[in-house]
CSV table of C-alpha atoms in Angstrom, one decimal:
chain,number,residue,atom,x,y,z
F,281,MET,CA,-22.6,77.2,19.6
F,282,LYS,CA,-19.7,75.1,18.7
F,283,LEU,CA,-19.3,73.3,15.6
F,284,GLU,CA,-15.9,71.2,14.9
F,285,ILE,CA,-14.9,70.3,11.5
F,286,GLY,CA,-12.3,67.6,11.4
F,287,ASN,CA,-10.2,67.9,8.0
F,288,PHE,CA,-8.7,64.7,6.4
F,289,VAL,CA,-6.4,65.9,3.6
F,290,VAL,CA,-6.4,63.3,0.7
F,291,LYS,CA,-3.4,63.4,-1.5
F,292,ASP,CA,-4.8,60.4,-3.6
F,293,VAL,CA,-8.3,58.8,-4.7
F,294,ALA,CA,-8.1,55.3,-6.1
F,295,PHE,CA,-10.6,52.2,-6.3
F,296,GLY,CA,-9.5,49.4,-4.2
F,297,ALA,CA,-10.7,46.3,-2.0
F,298,LYS,CA,-11.9,48.2,0.9
F,299,THR,CA,-13.5,51.6,1.3
F,300,GLY,CA,-11.4,53.8,3.9
F,301,PHE,CA,-8.6,56.6,4.6
F,302,ALA,CA,-5.3,55.8,5.3
F,303,ASN,CA,-1.9,57.7,4.9
F,304,GLY,CA,-3.6,60.5,2.7
F,305,ILE,CA,-4.9,57.8,0.4
F,306,PHE,CA,-9.0,57.4,0.2
F,307,THR,CA,-9.9,54.0,-1.2
F,308,VAL,CA,-13.4,53.1,-2.5
F,309,ASN,CA,-14.7,49.7,-2.9
F,310,LYS,CA,-16.5,50.4,-6.4
F,311,GLU,CA,-18.8,47.5,-5.9
F,312,GLU,CA,-20.1,47.9,-2.4
F,313,ALA,CA,-20.5,51.9,-3.0
F,314,LEU,CA,-22.7,51.0,-6.5
F,315,ALA,CA,-24.9,48.7,-4.2
F,316,GLU,CA,-25.5,51.5,-1.8
F,317,VAL,CA,-26.5,53.8,-4.8
F,318,MET,CA,-28.8,51.2,-6.4
F,319,LYS,CA,-30.9,50.6,-2.9
F,320,ASP,CA,-32.9,53.4,-4.7
F,321,GLU,CA,-35.2,51.8,-7.0
F,322,HIS,CA,-35.4,54.8,-9.4
F,323,ILE,CA,-32.1,54.2,-10.0
F,324,THR,CA,-31.6,52.3,-13.1
F,325,SER,CA,-28.1,52.2,-13.9
F,326,ALA,CA,-24.9,53.6,-12.0
F,327,GLU,CA,-21.1,53.8,-12.7
F,328,LEU,CA,-18.5,55.3,-10.5
F,329,HIS,CA,-15.1,57.0,-11.9
F,330,ILE,CA,-12.3,59.1,-10.4
F,331,VAL,CA,-11.1,62.1,-12.1
F,332,LYS,CA,-8.3,64.3,-10.9
F,333,PRO,CA,-7.0,67.8,-11.8
F,334,GLY,CA,-5.1,67.5,-15.3
F,335,ASP,CA,-7.1,64.7,-16.5
F,336,GLU,CA,-8.4,65.3,-20.3
F,337,VAL,CA,-12.1,64.4,-19.1
F,338,ARG,CA,-15.4,66.5,-19.6
F,339,LEU,CA,-18.2,65.8,-17.2
F,340,VAL,CA,-21.8,67.1,-18.4
F,341,PRO,CA,-24.6,67.2,-17.3
F,342,VAL,CA,-23.4,67.6,-14.0
F,343,LYS,CA,-26.5,67.8,-11.2
F,344,ASP,CA,-24.6,68.7,-8.1
F,345,ALA,CA,-21.3,68.5,-6.0
F,346,LEU,CA,-21.0,67.4,-2.4
F,347,GLU,CA,-18.2,66.9,0.3
F,348,ILE,CA,-17.5,63.3,1.5
F,349,ARG,CA,-18.4,63.7,5.2
F,350,CYS,CA,-19.8,62.3,8.3
F,351,ARG,CA,-21.2,63.2,11.5
F,352,VAL,CA,-19.5,62.2,14.4
F,353,SER,CA,-21.7,64.1,17.0
F,354,GLY,CA,-24.6,66.7,17.0
F,355,ALA,CA,-27.0,66.2,14.2
F,356,PRO,CA,-27.7,62.6,13.4
F,357,GLY,CA,-26.5,63.0,9.5
F,358,ASN,CA,-25.3,65.0,6.9
F,359,HIS,CA,-28.6,66.9,6.0
F,360,PRO,CA,-31.0,67.3,8.9
F,361,GLY,CA,-34.3,67.0,7.7
F,362,VAL,CA,-33.5,65.5,4.4
F,363,THR,CA,-31.4,62.4,4.5
F,364,SER,CA,-31.8,62.3,8.6
F,365,ASP,CA,-34.2,63.3,11.3
F,366,LEU,CA,-34.5,66.9,12.0
F,367,ARG,CA,-32.1,68.3,14.7
F,368,SER,CA,-29.9,71.5,14.7
F,369,ALA,CA,-26.9,71.4,12.5
F,370,ALA,CA,-25.0,74.1,14.4
F,371,THR,CA,-23.3,72.1,16.9
F,372,GLY,CA,-21.1,68.6,17.4
F,373,ARG,CA,-18.4,67.3,15.2
F,374,VAL,CA,-18.1,66.6,11.3
F,375,HIS,CA,-15.3,64.9,10.0
F,376,THR,CA,-14.6,65.6,6.1
F,377,LEU,CA,-12.3,64.7,3.1
F,378,SER,CA,-10.7,67.9,2.5
F,379,GLY,CA,-9.6,68.1,-1.2
F,380,ALA,CA,-11.9,65.8,-2.9
F,381,SER,CA,-15.6,66.2,-3.8
F,382,LEU,CA,-18.2,64.1,-5.3
F,383,LEU,CA,-19.7,65.0,-8.4
F,384,VAL,CA,-23.2,63.6,-9.7
F,385,VAL,CA,-23.7,63.5,-13.4
F,386,GLY,CA,-26.7,62.4,-15.5
F,387,LYS,CA,-25.9,59.4,-17.8
F,388,HIS,CA,-27.7,60.9,-20.3
F,389,TRP,CA,-30.0,63.8,-20.0
F,390,GLY,CA,-29.8,67.1,-18.9
F,391,SER,CA,-31.7,70.1,-17.9
F,392,PHE,CA,-31.5,73.8,-17.7
F,393,GLN,CA,-29.6,73.9,-14.4
F,394,ASP,CA,-27.1,71.2,-15.3
F,395,GLY,CA,-23.6,72.3,-16.2
F,396,LEU,CA,-20.0,71.2,-17.8
F,397,ILE,CA,-16.9,70.6,-16.0
F,398,ASP,CA,-13.5,70.1,-17.7
F,399,MET,CA,-10.7,68.6,-15.5
F,400,GLY,CA,-7.8,69.6,-17.9
F,401,GLY,CA,-7.3,71.9,-20.5
F,402,PRO,CA,-7.7,75.8,-20.7
F,403,PHE,CA,-10.9,75.9,-19.0
F,404,GLN,CA,-10.0,73.6,-15.9
F,405,ARG,CA,-9.8,76.8,-14.0
F,406,GLY,CA,-13.4,77.8,-15.0
F,407,THR,CA,-14.7,76.0,-11.5
F,408,ILE,CA,-13.0,75.0,-8.2
F,409,TYR,CA,-14.0,71.3,-9.1
F,410,GLY,CA,-11.3,71.2,-11.9
F,411,PHE,CA,-8.8,71.6,-9.0
F,412,LEU,CA,-10.5,68.9,-6.6
F,413,LYS,CA,-10.0,64.9,-6.7
F,414,ASN,CA,-13.4,64.0,-7.7
F,415,ILE,CA,-15.4,61.0,-7.3
F,416,VAL,CA,-18.0,60.9,-10.0
F,417,LEU,CA,-21.2,59.3,-9.7
F,418,VAL,CA,-22.8,58.9,-13.5
F,419,ALA,CA,-26.4,57.4,-13.4
F,420,ASP,CA,-29.5,57.2,-15.2
F,421,THR,CA,-33.2,57.3,-13.4
F,422,ASP,CA,-36.9,55.9,-14.2
F,423,GLU,CA,-38.0,59.5,-13.7
F,424,GLU,CA,-39.4,59.4,-17.5
F,425,PHE,CA,-42.4,62.3,-16.3
F,426,GLU,CA,-39.4,64.8,-16.7
F,427,ARG,CA,-37.3,63.1,-19.3
F,428,HIS,CA,-37.9,65.6,-21.6
F,429,GLU,CA,-38.5,68.8,-19.5
F,430,GLN,CA,-36.1,71.6,-19.4
F,431,GLN,CA,-36.8,71.9,-15.8
F,432,LYS,CA,-35.9,68.6,-13.9
F,433,LYS,CA,-36.1,67.9,-10.1
F,434,ASN,CA,-33.4,65.4,-10.5
F,435,HIS,CA,-34.5,64.0,-7.5
F,436,ALA,CA,-33.3,60.3,-7.5
F,437,LEU,CA,-29.7,61.3,-8.6
F,438,ARG,CA,-29.4,64.2,-6.1
F,439,TRP,CA,-30.7,62.2,-3.2
F,440,ALA,CA,-28.3,59.6,-4.5
F,441,GLY,CA,-25.4,61.8,-4.2
F,442,MET,CA,-26.2,62.9,-0.7
F,443,ARG,CA,-26.7,59.1,0.6
F,444,LEU,CA,-23.6,58.0,-1.5
F,445,ALA,CA,-21.4,61.0,0.2
F,446,GLU,CA,-22.2,60.1,3.7
F,447,TYR,CA,-21.7,56.5,3.0
F,448,LEU,CA,-18.2,57.1,2.0
F,449,GLY,CA,-17.7,59.8,4.8
F,450,LYS,CA,-18.6,57.3,7.6
F,451,THR,CA,-15.5,55.5,7.0
F,452,LEU,CA,-13.7,58.4,8.5
F,453,ALA,CA,-15.8,58.7,11.7
F,454,ASP,CA,-13.5,56.8,14.3
F,455,LEU,CA,-10.4,58.3,12.7
F,456,THR,CA,-8.2,61.3,14.1
F,457,PRO,CA,-8.2,64.0,11.7
F,458,ASP,CA,-5.1,65.6,10.2
F,459,SER,CA,-6.7,69.2,11.5
F,460,ILE,CA,-9.7,70.5,13.4
F,461,ASP,CA,-11.3,73.6,12.7
F,462,VAL,CA,-13.7,75.1,15.3
F,463,TYR,CA,-16.6,77.5,14.5
F,464,GLU,CA,-18.1,79.2,17.5
F,465,LEU,CA,-20.0,82.5,18.2
F,466,ASP,CA,-21.5,83.7,21.5
F,467,ALA,CA,-25.0,85.1,21.5
F,468,VAL,CA,-25.1,88.4,19.8
F,469,ASN,CA,-26.1,90.1,23.3
F,470,ARG,CA,-23.4,88.4,25.3
F,471,ARG,CA,-20.3,89.2,23.5
F,472,ASP,CA,-17.2,91.0,25.0
F,473,ALA,CA,-17.1,94.9,24.8
F,474,SER,CA,-13.7,94.2,22.7
F,475,VAL,CA,-15.6,92.2,20.2
F,476,SER,CA,-19.1,94.1,20.4
F,477,ASP,CA,-17.5,97.3,19.8
F,478,LEU,CA,-15.9,96.4,16.2
F,479,PRO,CA,-17.9,97.0,13.3
F,480,SER,CA,-20.9,94.5,13.3
F,481,VAL,CA,-21.4,92.3,9.9
F,482,VAL,CA,-24.2,90.3,8.8
F,483,TYR,CA,-24.3,87.8,5.9
F,484,VAL,CA,-27.2,87.9,3.8
F,485,MET,CA,-27.9,84.8,1.6
F,486,GLN,CA,-30.3,84.5,-1.3
F,487,PRO,CA,-30.6,80.9,-2.3
F,488,GLN,CA,-32.4,80.4,-5.5
F,489,THR,CA,-36.1,79.5,-4.3
F,490,GLN,CA,-38.4,81.0,-7.2
F,491,MET,CA,-40.2,77.8,-8.2
F,492,GLU,CA,-43.8,77.7,-6.8
F,493,ALA,CA,-43.9,73.9,-7.6
F,494,MET,CA,-42.4,71.9,-5.2
F,495,GLY,CA,-39.0,69.7,-5.3
F,496,TYR,CA,-36.8,72.3,-7.4
F,497,ASN,CA,-36.1,75.0,-4.8
F,498,THR,CA,-32.9,75.1,-2.1
F,499,LEU,CA,-34.0,73.1,0.9
F,500,VAL,CA,-33.4,74.7,4.7
F,501,TYR,CA,-33.5,71.7,7.1
F,502,GLY,CA,-35.7,70.0,4.4
F,503,TRP,CA,-38.0,73.0,4.2
F,504,ASP,CA,-38.7,74.3,0.5
F,505,GLY,CA,-37.2,77.7,0.4
F,506,ASN,CA,-40.2,78.8,-1.6
F,507,HIS,CA,-42.1,78.7,1.9
F,508,MET,CA,-39.9,80.7,3.9
F,509,LEU,CA,-39.6,84.2,5.0
F,510,PRO,CA,-36.3,85.7,5.7
F,511,THR,CA,-34.9,84.3,8.9
F,512,TYR,CA,-31.9,84.6,11.0
F,513,MET,CA,-29.6,81.7,11.3
F,514,HIS,CA,-26.3,80.8,13.1
F,515,PRO,CA,-23.6,80.5,10.5
F,516,ASN,CA,-22.6,76.5,11.7
F,517,GLU,CA,-26.0,75.7,10.5
F,518,ILE,CA,-24.8,76.3,7.2
F,519,LEU,CA,-21.2,74.6,7.6
F,520,GLY,CA,-23.1,72.0,9.3
F,521,GLY,CA,-25.4,70.8,6.4
F,522,ALA,CA,-28.6,72.8,6.8
F,523,VAL,CA,-28.9,74.0,3.3
F,524,VAL,CA,-29.1,71.5,0.2
F,525,SER,CA,-28.6,73.1,-3.2
F,526,GLY,CA,-32.0,73.1,-5.4
F,527,SER,CA,-32.4,72.3,-9.1
F,528,PHE,CA,-33.4,75.2,-10.4
F,529,MET,CA,-31.1,78.2,-11.6
F,530,PRO,CA,-28.6,78.6,-14.7
F,531,CYS,CA,-25.8,76.5,-14.0
F,532,SER,CA,-22.9,79.0,-13.6
F,533,SER,CA,-25.0,80.9,-11.1
F,534,LYS,CA,-25.6,78.1,-8.7
F,535,ILE,CA,-24.4,77.4,-5.2
F,536,SER,CA,-23.6,73.6,-5.3
F,537,THR,CA,-24.4,71.8,-1.9
F,538,TYR,CA,-20.6,71.3,-1.5
F,539,GLU,CA,-20.3,75.3,-1.2
F,540,PHE,CA,-23.0,75.6,1.3
F,541,GLN,CA,-21.0,73.2,3.2
F,542,ASN,CA,-17.7,75.3,2.9
F,543,ASN,CA,-19.1,78.6,2.0
F,544,PRO,CA,-15.9,80.7,1.7
F,545,THR,CA,-17.4,83.8,3.0
F,546,ILE,CA,-19.0,82.3,6.2
F,547,LYS,CA,-15.5,80.9,7.0
F,548,ARG,CA,-13.6,84.5,6.3
F,549,LEU,CA,-16.0,86.1,8.4
F,550,MET,CA,-15.9,83.6,11.2
F,551,LYS,CA,-12.0,84.1,10.9
F,552,GLU,CA,-12.2,87.8,11.2
F,553,HIS,CA,-14.7,87.7,14.2
F,554,GLY,CA,-13.0,89.3,17.1
F,555,LYS,CA,-10.1,90.6,15.0
F,556,THR,CA,-11.6,93.2,12.3
F,557,LEU,CA,-15.3,92.9,12.7
F,558,ASN,CA,-17.9,91.3,14.6
F,559,PHE,CA,-19.9,88.7,12.8
F,560,LEU,CA,-23.7,88.9,13.8
F,561,GLY,CA,-24.6,85.7,11.7
F,562,VAL,CA,-26.8,85.0,8.8
F,563,ILE,CA,-29.9,86.0,7.4
F,564,MET,CA,-31.5,83.4,5.2
F,565,SER,CA,-33.5,85.4,2.7
F,566,ASN,CA,-35.1,84.0,-0.5
F,567,LEU,CA,-35.9,84.8,-4.2
F,568,ASN,CA,-39.5,85.5,-5.3
F,569,VAL,CA,-41.8,86.1,-8.5
F,570,ILE,CA,-44.1,88.6,-7.4
F,571,MET,CA,-43.0,92.2,-6.5
F,572,GLU,CA,-44.8,92.1,-3.4
F,573,GLN,CA,-43.1,89.5,-2.3
F,574,LYS,CA,-39.9,90.7,-3.2
F,575,VAL,CA,-40.3,94.1,-1.4
F,576,ARG,CA,-41.7,92.1,1.8
F,577,SER,CA,-38.6,89.9,1.9
F,578,ALA,CA,-36.3,92.9,1.6
F,579,ILE,CA,-37.9,94.6,4.3
F,580,MET,CA,-37.8,91.8,6.5
F,581,VAL,CA,-34.0,91.5,5.9
F,582,ALA,CA,-33.3,94.9,6.8
F,583,GLN,CA,-35.3,94.6,9.8
F,584,ILE,CA,-33.7,91.7,11.2
F,585,ALA,CA,-30.3,93.3,10.2
F,586,ASN,CA,-31.1,96.8,11.9
F,587,ASN,CA,-32.6,95.0,15.2
F,588,LEU,CA,-29.1,92.8,15.2
F,589,GLY,CA,-27.4,96.2,15.5
F,590,ALA,CA,-25.6,95.7,12.0
F,591,ASP,CA,-23.3,98.5,10.8
F,592,GLY,CA,-22.6,96.4,7.7
F,593,ALA,CA,-23.6,93.6,5.5
F,594,ILE,CA,-22.7,91.4,2.5
F,595,VAL,CA,-25.5,90.4,0.4
F,596,ALA,CA,-25.0,86.9,-2.0
F,597,GLU,CA,-27.6,86.5,-4.8
F,598,GLU,CA,-28.0,82.7,-6.4
F,599,GLY,CA,-29.0,83.4,-10.0
F,600,TYR,CA,-29.6,86.6,-12.2
F,601,GLY,CA,-32.3,88.1,-14.3
F,602,ASN,CA,-35.7,88.2,-12.3
F,603,PRO,CA,-34.0,87.6,-8.9
F,604,ASP,CA,-31.7,90.8,-9.7
F,605,VAL,CA,-34.8,92.9,-8.3
F,606,ASP,CA,-34.7,91.1,-4.9
F,607,TYR,CA,-31.0,91.5,-4.8
F,608,ILE,CA,-31.2,95.3,-5.3
F,609,GLN,CA,-34.2,95.8,-3.5
F,610,VAL,CA,-32.3,94.1,-0.2
F,611,ILE,CA,-29.5,96.4,-0.9
F,612,VAL,CA,-31.8,99.3,-0.8
F,613,GLU,CA,-33.6,98.6,2.1
F,614,LEU,CA,-30.6,97.9,4.1
F,615,GLU,CA,-28.8,101.2,2.9
F,616,LYS,CA,-31.9,102.9,3.8
F,617,ALA,CA,-31.9,101.3,7.3
F,618,GLY,CA,-28.2,102.8,7.7
F,619,VAL,CA,-26.4,99.4,6.8
F,620,LYS,CA,-23.7,99.7,4.9
F,621,THR,CA,-24.0,97.0,2.2
F,622,VAL,CA,-21.7,95.3,-0.4
F,623,GLY,CA,-23.1,93.0,-2.9
F,624,ILE,CA,-22.0,89.6,-4.6
F,625,SER,CA,-23.5,88.3,-7.8
F,626,ASN,CA,-22.6,87.5,-11.1
F,627,GLU,CA,-23.9,89.5,-14.0
F,628,CYS,CA,-25.4,89.4,-17.6
F,629,THR,CA,-23.8,92.2,-19.8
F,630,GLY,CA,-24.3,90.3,-23.1
F,631,ARG,CA,-21.6,88.4,-25.3
F,632,ASP,CA,-20.0,91.8,-26.0
F,633,GLY,CA,-19.9,92.9,-22.5
F,634,LYS,CA,-22.0,96.1,-23.2
F,635,SER,CA,-25.4,95.3,-21.6
F,636,GLN,CA,-27.0,96.6,-18.3
F,637,PRO,CA,-25.4,94.2,-16.0
F,638,LEU,CA,-28.4,93.5,-13.7
F,639,VAL,CA,-32.0,93.9,-14.4
F,640,ALA,CA,-32.4,96.5,-11.5
F,641,LEU,CA,-30.2,98.8,-10.7
F,642,ASP,CA,-30.2,101.7,-7.9
F,643,PRO,CA,-27.7,104.6,-6.8
F,644,LYS,CA,-27.7,103.1,-3.3
F,645,ALA,CA,-26.2,99.7,-4.8
F,646,ASP,CA,-22.8,101.2,-5.0
F,647,ALA,CA,-20.4,98.6,-3.8
F,648,LEU,CA,-21.1,95.6,-5.9
F,649,VAL,CA,-18.8,92.7,-6.8
F,650,SER,CA,-19.3,90.9,-10.1
F,651,THR,CA,-18.1,87.1,-10.0
F,652,GLY,CA,-18.5,86.7,-13.9
F,653,ASN,CA,-20.6,87.3,-17.1
F,654,VAL,CA,-23.3,84.6,-17.6
F,655,SER,CA,-23.4,85.4,-21.5
F,656,GLU,CA,-19.2,85.4,-22.1
F,657,LEU,CA,-18.5,83.1,-24.7
F,658,VAL,CA,-16.3,80.0,-23.9
F,659,HIS,CA,-14.5,77.7,-26.6
F,660,LEU,CA,-13.7,74.4,-25.2
F,661,PRO,CA,-11.4,72.0,-27.1
F,662,PRO,CA,-12.3,68.2,-27.2
F,663,MET,CA,-11.6,66.0,-24.7
F,664,LYS,CA,-10.5,62.8,-24.7
F,665,THR,CA,-12.9,61.3,-22.1
F,666,VAL,CA,-16.8,62.5,-21.5
F,667,LEU,CA,-18.4,61.4,-18.7
F,668,GLY,CA,-22.2,61.9,-19.1
F,669,GLU,CA,-23.4,62.6,-22.6
F,670,LEU,CA,-22.0,65.8,-24.6
F,671,ASP,CA,-24.9,66.0,-26.4
F,672,ALA,CA,-27.0,67.0,-23.5
F,673,LEU,CA,-25.6,70.4,-24.0
F,674,GLN,CA,-27.4,71.1,-27.2
F,675,ARG,CA,-30.2,68.7,-26.8
F,676,ASP,CA,-31.6,69.2,-23.4
F,677,GLY,CA,-32.0,72.8,-22.8
F,678,LEU,CA,-29.0,73.4,-20.7
F,679,SER,CA,-28.5,77.2,-19.7
F,680,GLY,CA,-25.4,78.5,-22.0
F,681,GLY,CA,-26.0,75.5,-24.6
F,682,TRP,CA,-27.9,75.5,-27.9
F,683,ALA,CA,-28.5,73.3,-30.7
F,684,GLY,CA,-25.2,73.1,-32.7
F,685,CYS,CA,-23.0,74.2,-30.3
F,686,VAL,CA,-21.1,70.9,-29.9
F,687,ASN,CA,-19.1,70.2,-32.8
F,688,PRO,CA,-18.4,66.8,-34.5
F,689,ASP,CA,-15.1,66.6,-33.0
F,690,GLY,CA,-16.2,67.0,-29.5
F,691,SER,CA,-15.3,70.6,-29.3
F,692,CYS,CA,-17.6,73.2,-27.9
F,693,LEU,CA,-18.7,76.7,-28.2
F,694,LEU,CA,-21.1,77.8,-25.1
F,695,GLU,CA,-21.8,80.7,-22.9
F,696,ASP,CA,-20.3,80.8,-19.4
F,697,ASN,CA,-23.7,79.9,-18.2
F,698,ALA,CA,-23.1,76.2,-19.0
F,699,VAL,CA,-20.4,75.6,-16.9
F,700,PHE,CA,-20.8,74.2,-13.7
F,701,CYS,CA,-20.8,76.6,-10.5
F,702,ALA,CA,-18.4,78.8,-12.7
F,703,ASP,CA,-19.3,82.1,-11.1
F,704,HIS,CA,-19.3,81.0,-7.6
F,705,PRO,CA,-21.0,83.8,-5.8
F,706,SER,CA,-20.5,82.0,-2.6
F,707,GLY,CA,-17.0,83.8,-2.7
F,708,TYR,CA,-14.8,81.0,-4.4
F,709,SER,CA,-14.9,82.7,-7.9
F,710,VAL,CA,-11.1,83.5,-9.2
F,711,LYS,CA,-12.0,85.8,-11.9
F,712,ARG,CA,-10.5,89.1,-12.6
F,713,CYS,CA,-11.3,92.2,-14.0
F,714,PHE,CA,-9.5,94.4,-16.5
F,715,GLU,CA,-9.9,98.0,-15.9
F,716,PHE,CA,-10.1,100.2,-19.1
């Protein structure tokens, strides 16, 4: 299967008379773009802003991040089964705006899984979005049924973001990209000996799927991940838009839709394929609530990996706490099957860093990569501009925030938990550790 991703490197983003890309500048007609957003009767108000690295701007509550892209061939839309008819996302061509993203922000109301982004100041480094040129949709909805719920589906805002990203991306369809990345893997049993003799590696993804109520979980081709069993997927399907981020996880642990579309671990494994390793593909697993479900999924992951002939595995967990049991159980079952396994997750070691990092641990889980401590306290200075509503941090149950965490001058004291996608278990994390 062959997927081509055409990259248009953006030097600047601006508002103007006509939406389009030319000479490295992406221009957006604000009125026309907002008209596209307002086609959804559940969106009651909407604004568009542009923020760039170094701007003294704070965004909160951030719901999701998406790549501005369009389908040129293959699947009929950016997210088959969600925003378009179902078709494999693994083939064809996608055109993307490289170096930019679309951020979706609530105008007022936040929830447990929403977060904060600083575009400038000492914590600009807290997330990759502080270093991208971002078009920001700030909107409100009529979804009164969940207005004061700590857990929100955020359906209207998330779908508005997906539609807007595709609407803007369609202006790239007929243009010539600055570069084209080609992602292609032969069938596992049809590879040349020079490839198949290399160490064989599988990538196990554990997106957040723990909500038994529908509408909160990660979607795979539009199917709620809570209803899935572990399944084998071609890596191109993830890069091609088959997975949409959910709306249920502490925010620093979140894997945004942008990160599924650009998963750096997958891209690195594809780059190393045929050179240092034989990349077998992706096992799309899940995260469960009941212990029997956790064990079942772990056994199935190990069985798939073993039958593929995996020598090694990378397991990436979205979330922490209860999902740590699924994470460690999968690693244990893989190790028992003879598959050497490395895990990628964040940890919850308390504000002093002295607590047990994961809810579950096992001697077989002896190669774990930590992408951050969700409980680490972060002191943020005030910003000149806030897009959204800063009070959501202390009013609406955002993970990492609490009543009184926002000071009258706009400065904040919060946990890493509250910073949007800060721990990047997808592989984007830039955090480092000190050895004592």
